[in-house]
PDB file of C-alpha atoms in Angstrom:
ATOM      1  CA  UNK A 234     109.395 111.401  67.618  1.00  0.00           C
ATOM      2  CA  UNK A 235     106.766 108.789  66.851  1.00  0.00           C
ATOM      3  CA  UNK A 236     104.023 107.893  64.409  1.00  0.00           C
ATOM      4  CA  UNK A 237     100.926 109.791  65.571  1.00  0.00           C
ATOM      5  CA  UNK A 238      98.922 110.929  62.502  1.00  0.00           C
ATOM      6  CA  UNK A 239      99.236 114.572  63.606  1.00  0.00           C
ATOM      7  CA  UNK A 240     103.010 114.371  63.966  1.00  0.00           C
ATOM      8  CA  UNK A 241     104.403 111.439  61.988  1.00  0.00           C
ATOM      9  CA  UNK A 242     108.218 111.538  62.208  1.00  0.00           C
ATOM     10  CA  UNK A 243     110.049 112.092  58.927  1.00  0.00           C
ATOM     11  CA  UNK A 244     112.674 109.525  57.878  1.00  0.00           C
ATOM     12  CA  UNK A 245     115.879 111.317  56.882  1.00  0.00           C
ATOM     13  CA  UNK A 246     117.466 108.357  55.053  1.00  0.00           C
ATOM     14  CA  UNK A 247     116.620 108.957  51.388  1.00  0.00           C
ATOM     15  CA  UNK A 248     117.488 105.353  50.492  1.00  0.00           C
ATOM     16  CA  UNK A 249     114.252 104.265  52.172  1.00  0.00           C
ATOM     17  CA  UNK A 250     111.097 104.571  50.012  1.00  0.00           C
ATOM     18  CA  UNK A 251     108.819 105.344  52.959  1.00  0.00           C
ATOM     19  CA  UNK A 252     108.951 109.012  53.925  1.00  0.00           C
ATOM     20  CA  UNK A 253     107.575 108.799  57.476  1.00  0.00           C
ATOM     21  CA  UNK A 254     107.930 106.446  60.410  1.00  0.00           C
ATOM     22  CA  UNK A 255     104.225 105.590  60.305  1.00  0.00           C
ATOM     23  CA  UNK A 256     104.518 104.506  56.663  1.00  0.00           C
ATOM     24  CA  UNK A 257     107.590 102.405  57.459  1.00  0.00           C
ATOM     25  CA  UNK A 258     105.851 100.628  60.345  1.00  0.00           C
ATOM     26  CA  UNK A 259     102.714 100.004  58.267  1.00  0.00           C
ATOM     27  CA  UNK A 260     104.850  98.304  55.598  1.00  0.00           C
ATOM     28  CA  UNK A 261     107.062  96.490  58.135  1.00  0.00           C
ATOM     29  CA  UNK A 262     104.841  95.697  61.149  1.00  0.00           C
ATOM     30  CA  UNK A 263     107.207  92.991  62.408  1.00  0.00           C
ATOM     31  CA  UNK A 264     109.603  95.791  63.364  1.00  0.00           C
ATOM     32  CA  UNK A 265     107.392  96.481  66.399  1.00  0.00           C
ATOM     33  CA  UNK A 266     108.048  93.076  67.947  1.00  0.00           C
ATOM     34  CA  UNK A 267     105.427  90.344  68.161  1.00  0.00           C
ATOM     35  CA  UNK A 268     103.993  91.313  71.565  1.00  0.00           C
ATOM     36  CA  UNK A 269     103.796  95.025  70.788  1.00  0.00           C
ATOM     37  CA  UNK A 270     102.312  94.450  67.326  1.00  0.00           C
ATOM     38  CA  UNK A 271      99.540  92.285  68.747  1.00  0.00           C
ATOM     39  CA  UNK A 272      98.853  94.386  71.843  1.00  0.00           C
ATOM     40  CA  UNK A 273      98.652  97.705  69.976  1.00  0.00           C
ATOM     41  CA  UNK A 274      97.123  96.591  66.649  1.00  0.00           C
ATOM     42  CA  UNK A 275     100.232  97.211  64.569  1.00  0.00           C
ATOM     43  CA  UNK A 276     100.904 100.729  65.873  1.00  0.00           C
ATOM     44  CA  UNK A 277     103.862 102.216  67.746  1.00  0.00           C
ATOM     45  CA  UNK A 278     102.325 102.803  71.198  1.00  0.00           C
ATOM     46  CA  UNK A 279     104.387 105.781  72.365  1.00  0.00           C
ATOM     47  CA  UNK A 280     105.542 109.310  71.502  1.00  0.00           C
ATOM     48  CA  UNK A 281     108.960 110.632  72.500  1.00  0.00           C
ATOM     49  CA  UNK A 282     109.673 114.352  72.902  1.00  0.00           C
ATOM     50  CA  UNK A 283     112.225 116.892  74.037  1.00  0.00           C
ATOM     51  CA  UNK A 284     110.758 119.971  75.726  1.00  0.00           C
ATOM     52  CA  UNK A 285     112.534 123.208  76.554  1.00  0.00           C
ATOM     53  CA  UNK A 286     110.120 125.077  78.795  1.00  0.00           C
ATOM     54  CA  UNK A 287     110.663 128.815  79.029  1.00  0.00           C
ATOM     55  CA  UNK A 288     107.017 129.895  79.424  1.00  0.00           C
ATOM     56  CA  UNK A 289     104.760 127.748  81.631  1.00  0.00           C
ATOM     57  CA  UNK A 290     102.738 125.136  79.762  1.00  0.00           C
ATOM     58  CA  UNK A 291      99.003 124.867  80.374  1.00  0.00           C
ATOM     59  CA  UNK A 292      97.291 123.634  83.531  1.00  0.00           C
ATOM     60  CA  UNK A 293      96.029 120.293  82.261  1.00  0.00           C
ATOM     61  CA  UNK A 294      95.244 116.639  82.779  1.00  0.00           C
ATOM     62  CA  UNK A 295      94.866 113.672  80.464  1.00  0.00           C
ATOM     63  CA  UNK A 296      91.770 111.444  80.279  1.00  0.00           C
ATOM     64  CA  UNK A 297      91.728 107.701  80.858  1.00  0.00           C
ATOM     65  CA  UNK A 298      90.817 105.473  77.912  1.00  0.00           C
ATOM     66  CA  UNK A 299      87.095 105.463  78.645  1.00  0.00           C
ATOM     67  CA  UNK A 300      86.837 109.245  78.865  1.00  0.00           C
ATOM     68  CA  UNK A 301      89.191 109.732  75.907  1.00  0.00           C
ATOM     69  CA  UNK A 302      86.906 107.655  73.689  1.00  0.00           C
ATOM     70  CA  UNK A 303      83.864 109.633  74.874  1.00  0.00           C
ATOM     71  CA  UNK A 304      85.503 113.024  74.347  1.00  0.00           C
ATOM     72  CA  UNK A 305      86.813 112.040  70.918  1.00  0.00           C
ATOM     73  CA  UNK A 306      83.347 110.922  69.821  1.00  0.00           C
ATOM     74  CA  UNK A 307      81.719 114.132  71.067  1.00  0.00           C
ATOM     75  CA  UNK A 308      84.396 116.748  70.286  1.00  0.00           C
ATOM     76  CA  UNK A 309      86.890 115.348  67.737  1.00  0.00           C
ATOM     77  CA  UNK A 310      88.091 118.857  66.890  1.00  0.00           C
ATOM     78  CA  UNK A 311      89.425 119.233  70.445  1.00  0.00           C
ATOM     79  CA  UNK A 312      90.230 115.591  71.298  1.00  0.00           C
ATOM     80  CA  UNK A 313      91.753 114.130  68.119  1.00  0.00           C
ATOM     81  CA  UNK A 314      92.006 110.441  69.060  1.00  0.00           C
ATOM     82  CA  UNK A 315      90.432 107.906  71.413  1.00  0.00           C
ATOM     83  CA  UNK A 316      93.554 106.983  73.365  1.00  0.00           C
ATOM     84  CA  UNK A 317      94.678 107.823  76.888  1.00  0.00           C
ATOM     85  CA  UNK A 318      97.867 109.851  77.442  1.00  0.00           C
ATOM     86  CA  UNK A 319      99.880 108.873  80.512  1.00  0.00           C
ATOM     87  CA  UNK A 320     103.283 110.549  80.324  1.00  0.00           C
ATOM     88  CA  UNK A 321     106.651 110.846  82.013  1.00  0.00           C
ATOM     89  CA  UNK A 322     109.110 113.756  82.090  1.00  0.00           C
ATOM     90  CA  UNK A 323     112.802 113.182  82.875  1.00  0.00           C
ATOM     91  CA  UNK A 324     114.794 116.319  83.662  1.00  0.00           C
ATOM     92  CA  UNK A 325     117.815 117.241  81.548  1.00  0.00           C
ATOM     93  CA  UNK A 326     118.386 120.464  83.502  1.00  0.00           C
ATOM     94  CA  UNK A 327     116.911 121.656  86.821  1.00  0.00           C
ATOM     95  CA  UNK A 328     113.195 121.415  86.088  1.00  0.00           C
ATOM     96  CA  UNK A 329     110.035 122.777  87.725  1.00  0.00           C
ATOM     97  CA  UNK A 330     106.500 121.517  87.372  1.00  0.00           C
ATOM     98  CA  UNK A 331     103.167 121.397  89.145  1.00  0.00           C
ATOM     99  CA  UNK A 332     101.836 117.910  89.834  1.00  0.00           C
ATOM    100  CA  UNK A 333      98.889 116.669  91.914  1.00  0.00           C
ATOM    101  CA  UNK A 334      97.099 118.333  94.812  1.00  0.00           C
ATOM    102  CA  UNK A 335      99.116 119.441  97.816  1.00  0.00           C
ATOM    103  CA  UNK A 336      98.352 118.100 101.301  1.00  0.00           C
ATOM    104  CA  UNK A 337      95.293 119.959 102.643  1.00  0.00           C
ATOM    105  CA  UNK A 338      97.190 121.664 105.465  1.00  0.00           C
ATOM    106  CA  UNK A 339      99.599 123.180 102.902  1.00  0.00           C
ATOM    107  CA  UNK A 340      96.702 124.496 100.815  1.00  0.00           C
ATOM    108  CA  UNK A 341      95.116 126.105 103.884  1.00  0.00           C
ATOM    109  CA  UNK A 342      98.419 127.707 104.877  1.00  0.00           C
ATOM    110  CA  UNK A 343      99.057 129.092 101.391  1.00  0.00           C
ATOM    111  CA  UNK A 344      95.538 130.466 101.061  1.00  0.00           C
ATOM    112  CA  UNK A 345      95.844 132.236 104.415  1.00  0.00           C
ATOM    113  CA  UNK A 346      99.121 133.750 103.207  1.00  0.00           C
ATOM    114  CA  UNK A 347      97.547 134.724  99.895  1.00  0.00           C
ATOM    115  CA  UNK A 348      94.614 136.359 101.708  1.00  0.00           C
ATOM    116  CA  UNK A 349      97.127 138.547 103.512  1.00  0.00           C
ATOM    117  CA  UNK A 350      98.564 139.516 100.121  1.00  0.00           C
ATOM    118  CA  UNK A 351     102.031 138.321 101.069  1.00  0.00           C
ATOM    119  CA  UNK A 352     103.859 137.545  97.833  1.00  0.00           C
ATOM    120  CA  UNK A 353     107.255 136.902  99.395  1.00  0.00           C
ATOM    121  CA  UNK A 354     109.072 133.568  99.148  1.00  0.00           C
ATOM    122  CA  UNK A 355     109.142 130.953  96.391  1.00  0.00           C
ATOM    123  CA  UNK A 356     105.362 130.772  95.884  1.00  0.00           C
ATOM    124  CA  UNK A 357     105.082 134.530  95.651  1.00  0.00           C
ATOM    125  CA  UNK A 358     107.977 134.694  93.175  1.00  0.00           C
ATOM    126  CA  UNK A 359     106.369 131.969  91.095  1.00  0.00           C
ATOM    127  CA  UNK A 360     102.982 133.694  91.199  1.00  0.00           C
ATOM    128  CA  UNK A 361     104.527 136.910  89.891  1.00  0.00           C
ATOM    129  CA  UNK A 362     106.408 135.017  87.168  1.00  0.00           C
ATOM    130  CA  UNK A 363     103.260 133.226  85.977  1.00  0.00           C
ATOM    131  CA  UNK A 364     101.273 136.468  86.087  1.00  0.00           C
ATOM    132  CA  UNK A 365     103.890 138.154  83.888  1.00  0.00           C
ATOM    133  CA  UNK A 366     103.553 135.294  81.371  1.00  0.00           C
ATOM    134  CA  UNK A 367      99.731 135.070  81.483  1.00  0.00           C
ATOM    135  CA  UNK A 368      98.338 138.400  82.802  1.00  0.00           C
ATOM    136  CA  UNK A 369      94.910 138.018  84.362  1.00  0.00           C
ATOM    137  CA  UNK A 370      94.808 134.221  83.964  1.00  0.00           C
ATOM    138  CA  UNK A 371      93.248 132.655  87.068  1.00  0.00           C
ATOM    139  CA  UNK A 372      95.374 129.574  86.394  1.00  0.00           C
ATOM    140  CA  UNK A 373      98.282 131.454  88.006  1.00  0.00           C
ATOM    141  CA  UNK A 374      96.733 130.695  91.414  1.00  0.00           C
ATOM    142  CA  UNK A 375      96.944 126.914  90.954  1.00  0.00           C
ATOM    143  CA  UNK A 376     100.374 127.113  92.596  1.00  0.00           C
ATOM    144  CA  UNK A 377      98.524 127.315  95.924  1.00  0.00           C
ATOM    145  CA  UNK A 378      96.697 124.036  95.258  1.00  0.00           C
ATOM    146  CA  UNK A 379      99.145 121.896  93.273  1.00  0.00           C
ATOM    147  CA  UNK A 380     102.514 120.550  94.372  1.00  0.00           C
ATOM    148  CA  UNK A 381     105.550 122.425  93.131  1.00  0.00           C
ATOM    149  CA  UNK A 382     107.935 119.639  92.094  1.00  0.00           C
ATOM    150  CA  UNK A 383     111.595 120.424  91.448  1.00  0.00           C
ATOM    151  CA  UNK A 384     113.603 117.817  89.572  1.00  0.00           C
ATOM    152  CA  UNK A 385     117.361 117.565  89.223  1.00  0.00           C
ATOM    153  CA  UNK A 386     118.829 116.097  85.998  1.00  0.00           C
ATOM    154  CA  UNK A 387     117.914 112.412  85.792  1.00  0.00           C
ATOM    155  CA  UNK A 388     114.923 112.704  88.131  1.00  0.00           C
ATOM    156  CA  UNK A 389     111.489 111.950  86.688  1.00  0.00           C
ATOM    157  CA  UNK A 390     107.825 112.747  87.187  1.00  0.00           C
ATOM    158  CA  UNK A 391     105.068 110.330  86.068  1.00  0.00           C
ATOM    159  CA  UNK A 392     101.633 111.692  85.228  1.00  0.00           C
ATOM    160  CA  UNK A 393      98.837 109.147  85.069  1.00  0.00           C
ATOM    161  CA  UNK A 394      95.233 109.664  84.025  1.00  0.00           C
ATOM    162  CA  UNK A 395      93.373 112.584  85.648  1.00  0.00           C
ATOM    163  CA  UNK A 396      96.506 113.995  87.342  1.00  0.00           C
ATOM    164  CA  UNK A 397      96.512 117.820  87.278  1.00  0.00           C
ATOM    165  CA  UNK A 398      99.855 119.208  86.194  1.00  0.00           C
ATOM    166  CA  UNK A 399     101.787 121.899  84.358  1.00  0.00           C
ATOM    167  CA  UNK A 400     105.421 122.213  83.289  1.00  0.00           C
ATOM    168  CA  UNK A 401     106.887 125.540  84.407  1.00  0.00           C
ATOM    169  CA  UNK A 402     110.561 125.752  83.537  1.00  0.00           C
ATOM    170  CA  UNK A 403     113.531 123.688  82.364  1.00  0.00           C
ATOM    171  CA  UNK A 404     114.501 121.069  79.788  1.00  0.00           C
ATOM    172  CA  UNK A 405     113.286 117.470  79.784  1.00  0.00           C
ATOM    173  CA  UNK A 406     112.768 114.385  77.680  1.00  0.00           C
ATOM    174  CA  UNK A 407     109.156 113.255  77.731  1.00  0.00           C
ATOM    175  CA  UNK A 408     107.541 109.969  76.769  1.00  0.00           C
ATOM    176  CA  UNK A 409     103.818 109.253  76.581  1.00  0.00           C
ATOM    177  CA  UNK A 410     101.205 106.995  75.083  1.00  0.00           C
ATOM    178  CA  UNK A 411     100.523 107.727  71.414  1.00  0.00           C
ATOM    179  CA  UNK A 412      97.821 110.331  71.971  1.00  0.00           C
ATOM    180  CA  UNK A 413      97.107 114.033  71.602  1.00  0.00           C
ATOM    181  CA  UNK A 414      94.343 114.318  74.208  1.00  0.00           C
ATOM    182  CA  UNK A 415      94.789 117.156  76.686  1.00  0.00           C
ATOM    183  CA  UNK A 416      92.090 118.759  78.849  1.00  0.00           C
ATOM    184  CA  UNK A 417      93.168 122.318  79.725  1.00  0.00           C
ATOM    185  CA  UNK A 418      91.960 124.847  82.284  1.00  0.00           C
ATOM    186  CA  UNK A 419      94.427 127.720  82.372  1.00  0.00           C
ATOM    187  CA  UNK A 420      97.786 129.245  81.401  1.00  0.00           C
ATOM    188  CA  UNK A 421      97.026 128.732  77.721  1.00  0.00           C
ATOM    189  CA  UNK A 422      95.513 130.417  74.675  1.00  0.00           C
ATOM    190  CA  UNK A 423      94.284 126.970  73.551  1.00  0.00           C
ATOM    191  CA  UNK A 424      90.831 125.444  74.041  1.00  0.00           C
ATOM    192  CA  UNK A 425      89.850 125.372  77.741  1.00  0.00           C
ATOM    193  CA  UNK A 426      87.413 122.788  79.108  1.00  0.00           C
ATOM    194  CA  UNK A 427      87.084 123.579  82.821  1.00  0.00           C
ATOM    195  CA  UNK A 428      83.945 121.497  83.397  1.00  0.00           C
ATOM    196  CA  UNK A 429      85.472 118.304  81.999  1.00  0.00           C
ATOM    197  CA  UNK A 430      88.707 118.880  83.895  1.00  0.00           C
ATOM    198  CA  UNK A 431      86.964 119.452  87.247  1.00  0.00           C
ATOM    199  CA  UNK A 432      84.857 116.316  86.787  1.00  0.00           C
ATOM    200  CA  UNK A 433      87.789 114.061  85.860  1.00  0.00           C
ATOM    201  CA  UNK A 434      90.556 115.177  88.244  1.00  0.00           C
ATOM    202  CA  UNK A 435      92.164 113.003  90.881  1.00  0.00           C
ATOM    203  CA  UNK A 436      91.728 115.137  94.014  1.00  0.00           C
ATOM    204  CA  UNK A 437      93.668 112.848  96.386  1.00  0.00           C
ATOM    205  CA  UNK A 438      96.250 115.043  98.204  1.00  0.00           C
ATOM    206  CA  UNK A 439      99.864 113.900  98.475  1.00  0.00           C
ATOM    207  CA  UNK A 440     103.229 115.517  99.236  1.00  0.00           C
ATOM    208  CA  UNK A 441     105.479 116.692  96.408  1.00  0.00           C
ATOM    209  CA  UNK A 442     108.120 114.083  97.288  1.00  0.00           C
ATOM    210  CA  UNK A 443     105.692 111.336  96.263  1.00  0.00           C
ATOM    211  CA  UNK A 444     105.580 112.700  92.714  1.00  0.00           C
ATOM    212  CA  UNK A 445     109.235 111.963  91.911  1.00  0.00           C
ATOM    213  CA  UNK A 446     109.467 108.669  90.007  1.00  0.00           C
ATOM    214  CA  UNK A 447     112.582 106.545  90.661  1.00  0.00           C
ATOM    215  CA  UNK A 448     114.826 104.894  88.096  1.00  0.00           C
ATOM    216  CA  UNK A 449     116.252 101.397  88.563  1.00  0.00           C
ATOM    217  CA  UNK A 450     119.830 100.632  87.569  1.00  0.00           C
ATOM    218  CA  UNK A 451     120.111  97.548  85.363  1.00  0.00           C
ATOM    219  CA  UNK A 452     121.791  94.543  86.952  1.00  0.00           C
ATOM    220  CA  UNK A 453     123.012  93.426  83.508  1.00  0.00           C
ATOM    221  CA  UNK A 454     124.386  96.784  82.352  1.00  0.00           C
ATOM    222  CA  UNK A 455     125.399  99.440  84.910  1.00  0.00           C
ATOM    223  CA  UNK A 456     125.184 102.123  82.216  1.00  0.00           C
ATOM    224  CA  UNK A 457     121.397 101.660  81.930  1.00  0.00           C
ATOM    225  CA  UNK A 458     118.780 103.185  84.230  1.00  0.00           C
ATOM    226  CA  UNK A 459     115.185 102.103  83.604  1.00  0.00           C
ATOM    227  CA  UNK A 460     112.095 104.249  84.184  1.00  0.00           C
ATOM    228  CA  UNK A 461     109.242 101.739  84.027  1.00  0.00           C
ATOM    229  CA  UNK A 462     105.861 103.425  84.674  1.00  0.00           C
ATOM    230  CA  UNK A 463     102.672 101.537  85.678  1.00  0.00           C
ATOM    231  CA  UNK A 464     101.279 101.559  82.119  1.00  0.00           C
ATOM    232  CA  UNK A 465     102.044  99.145  79.251  1.00  0.00           C
ATOM    233  CA  UNK A 466     102.505 101.772  76.526  1.00  0.00           C
ATOM    234  CA  UNK A 467     106.104 102.845  77.170  1.00  0.00           C
ATOM    235  CA  UNK A 468     109.253 102.691  79.240  1.00  0.00           C
ATOM    236  CA  UNK A 469     112.393 104.816  79.071  1.00  0.00           C
ATOM    237  CA  UNK A 470     116.044 103.869  79.447  1.00  0.00           C
ATOM    238  CA  UNK A 471     118.707 106.423  80.323  1.00  0.00           C
ATOM    239  CA  UNK A 472     122.069 105.195  79.028  1.00  0.00           C
ATOM    240  CA  UNK A 473     125.143 106.864  80.533  1.00  0.00           C
ATOM    241  CA  UNK A 474     128.284 105.563  78.827  1.00  0.00           C
ATOM    242  CA  UNK A 475     131.455 106.575  80.702  1.00  0.00           C
ATOM    243  CA  UNK A 476     134.464 107.980  78.869  1.00  0.00           C
ATOM    244  CA  UNK A 477     136.453 104.824  79.654  1.00  0.00           C
ATOM    245  CA  UNK A 478     134.245 102.781  77.293  1.00  0.00           C
ATOM    246  CA  UNK A 479     134.998 103.160  73.581  1.00  0.00           C
ATOM    247  CA  UNK A 480     132.813 100.348  72.225  1.00  0.00           C
ATOM    248  CA  UNK A 481     129.268  99.988  73.575  1.00  0.00           C
ATOM    249  CA  UNK A 482     126.429  97.680  72.549  1.00  0.00           C
ATOM    250  CA  UNK A 483     122.887  99.045  72.657  1.00  0.00           C
ATOM    251  CA  UNK A 484     121.213  95.728  73.439  1.00  0.00           C
ATOM    252  CA  UNK A 485     118.312  94.277  71.494  1.00  0.00           C
ATOM    253  CA  UNK A 486     114.875  94.315  73.125  1.00  0.00           C
ATOM    254  CA  UNK A 487     111.626  92.707  71.961  1.00  0.00           C
ATOM    255  CA  UNK A 488     110.146  96.084  71.037  1.00  0.00           C
ATOM    256  CA  UNK A 489     110.699  98.821  68.535  1.00  0.00           C
ATOM    257  CA  UNK A 490     112.543 101.700  70.184  1.00  0.00           C
ATOM    258  CA  UNK A 491     113.634 105.272  69.532  1.00  0.00           C
ATOM    259  CA  UNK A 492     117.150 106.276  70.569  1.00  0.00           C
ATOM    260  CA  UNK A 493     117.994 109.937  71.210  1.00  0.00           C
ATOM    261  CA  UNK A 494     121.537 111.289  71.628  1.00  0.00           C
ATOM    262  CA  UNK A 495     121.766 114.038  74.262  1.00  0.00           C
ATOM    263  CA  UNK A 496     125.533 114.205  74.642  1.00  0.00           C
ATOM    264  CA  UNK A 497     128.589 112.731  72.899  1.00  0.00           C
ATOM    265  CA  UNK A 498     129.497 111.386  69.465  1.00  0.00           C
ATOM    266  CA  UNK A 499     129.863 107.891  68.036  1.00  0.00           C
ATOM    267  CA  UNK A 500     129.705 105.862  64.856  1.00  0.00           C
ATOM    268  CA  UNK A 501     126.911 103.301  64.963  1.00  0.00           C
ATOM    269  CA  UNK A 502     126.761 100.007  63.116  1.00  0.00           C
ATOM    270  CA  UNK A 503     124.163  97.252  62.991  1.00  0.00           C
ATOM    271  CA  UNK A 504     123.201  94.252  60.900  1.00  0.00           C
ATOM    272  CA  UNK A 505     120.065  96.126  59.778  1.00  0.00           C
ATOM    273  CA  UNK A 506     121.831  99.279  58.563  1.00  0.00           C
ATOM    274  CA  UNK A 507     123.407  99.362  55.111  1.00  0.00           C
ATOM    275  CA  UNK A 508     126.145 101.731  56.232  1.00  0.00           C
ATOM    276  CA  UNK A 509     127.699 103.332  59.277  1.00  0.00           C
ATOM    277  CA  UNK A 510     125.694 105.988  61.106  1.00  0.00           C
ATOM    278  CA  UNK A 511     127.323 109.092  62.545  1.00  0.00           C
ATOM    279  CA  UNK A 512     125.602 109.950  65.827  1.00  0.00           C
ATOM    280  CA  UNK A 513     125.897 113.255  67.679  1.00  0.00           C
ATOM    281  CA  UNK A 514     123.848 115.488  69.962  1.00  0.00           C
ATOM    282  CA  UNK A 515     120.304 115.553  68.570  1.00  0.00           C
ATOM    283  CA  UNK A 516     120.601 112.392  66.455  1.00  0.00           C
ATOM    284  CA  UNK A 517     117.530 110.131  66.543  1.00  0.00           C
ATOM    285  CA  UNK A 518     117.471 106.462  65.564  1.00  0.00           C
ATOM    286  CA  UNK A 519     114.516 104.124  65.134  1.00  0.00           C
ATOM    287  CA  UNK A 520     115.604 100.608  66.144  1.00  0.00           C
ATOM    288  CA  UNK A 521     113.471  97.648  65.137  1.00  0.00           C
ATOM    289  CA  UNK A 522     112.632  94.949  67.671  1.00  0.00           C
ATOM    290  CA  UNK A 523     115.394  92.429  68.358  1.00  0.00           C
ATOM    291  CA  UNK A 524     118.048  94.599  66.682  1.00  0.00           C
ATOM    292  CA  UNK A 525     121.166  95.869  68.439  1.00  0.00           C
ATOM    293  CA  UNK A 526     123.441  98.827  67.680  1.00  0.00           C
ATOM    294  CA  UNK A 527     127.215  98.903  68.192  1.00  0.00           C
ATOM    295  CA  UNK A 528     128.522 102.332  69.132  1.00  0.00           C
ATOM    296  CA  UNK A 529     132.159 103.250  68.499  1.00  0.00           C
ATOM    297  CA  UNK A 530     132.570 106.279  70.756  1.00  0.00           C
ATOM    298  CA  UNK A 531     134.693 109.205  69.604  1.00  0.00           C
ATOM    299  CA  UNK A 532     133.936 111.790  72.304  1.00  0.00           C
ATOM    300  CA  UNK A 533     136.230 112.186  75.336  1.00  0.00           C
ATOM    301  CA  UNK A 534     133.331 112.664  77.779  1.00  0.00           C
ATOM    302  CA  UNK A 535     131.332 109.518  77.078  1.00  0.00           C
ATOM    303  CA  UNK A 536     127.707 109.635  75.916  1.00  0.00           C
ATOM    304  CA  UNK A 537     124.238 110.284  77.322  1.00  0.00           C
ATOM    305  CA  UNK A 538     121.370 108.602  75.482  1.00  0.00           C
ATOM    306  CA  UNK A 539     117.663 108.107  76.139  1.00  0.00           C
ATOM    307  CA  UNK A 540     115.758 105.193  74.640  1.00  0.00           C
ATOM    308  CA  UNK A 541     111.966 104.889  74.517  1.00  0.00           C
ATOM    309  CA  UNK A 542     110.483 101.425  74.084  1.00  0.00           C
ATOM    310  CA  UNK A 543     107.603  99.185  75.170  1.00  0.00           C
ATOM    311  CA  UNK A 544     108.464  96.411  77.631  1.00  0.00           C
ATOM    312  CA  UNK A 545     105.516  93.989  77.711  1.00  0.00           C
TER     313      UNK A 545
END
């Protein structure tokens, strides 16, 4: 969900002449909001995804802007744009991932255990699972070096530049800067660039608990929880509407945003829309800057929504 040239979202409203979100934004740049339009040269600065991870995703990291520009200039076939790619994953189900280097004493302990060929316990189980997915891939052994982070629904993990990571299992929503630059080193059939990855990584050790990114409940709206990472490109709002509320206003913000329905049903209305919009699980709305949406809830269990935006 976004307007990257390699994955421009398709507009499903056939009353609109533009066929993709990128075309719509190019013809209506004011929809981004004045600050976002100026700061990001008329482009939507984020991508929004839903991932359902059954097989582990590659051991990887994302370059900072300087390295991204260099890699794109040298190897455009592997690094298709010049932008950085900080990202955040918010768990929808119990979720497992690898993130950042473990404290040194943990690494030493695990390597001593591995040397004794003891594959019992959670690390051993994970090693066997990864080996069954990627037989013979040395990337399986990164579990002894990287933190195993387990997230419960609503918990998040932020991945800045040069942070080694891999998603292992579970469902999540993910938001990132508008980029497709990934440097991989294992657990993948895709292009592997071990030398670049080893040169760029952040090797600072830290415990797994430090990798869980907190959300802040809004003081203006108790239904909203904000995940605001230390980058300007994106922020995410989790909106939990209780069953007791039948009319809810998705407030206007000074940024274009993408709204995703995870749970519940409603009819949406706004001054910008020509007709009512039926929203259900999987519905996606693009909301222009400074526009609000009224939701008339019809589900007995409330609604769960995620909204990606850019809060400058």
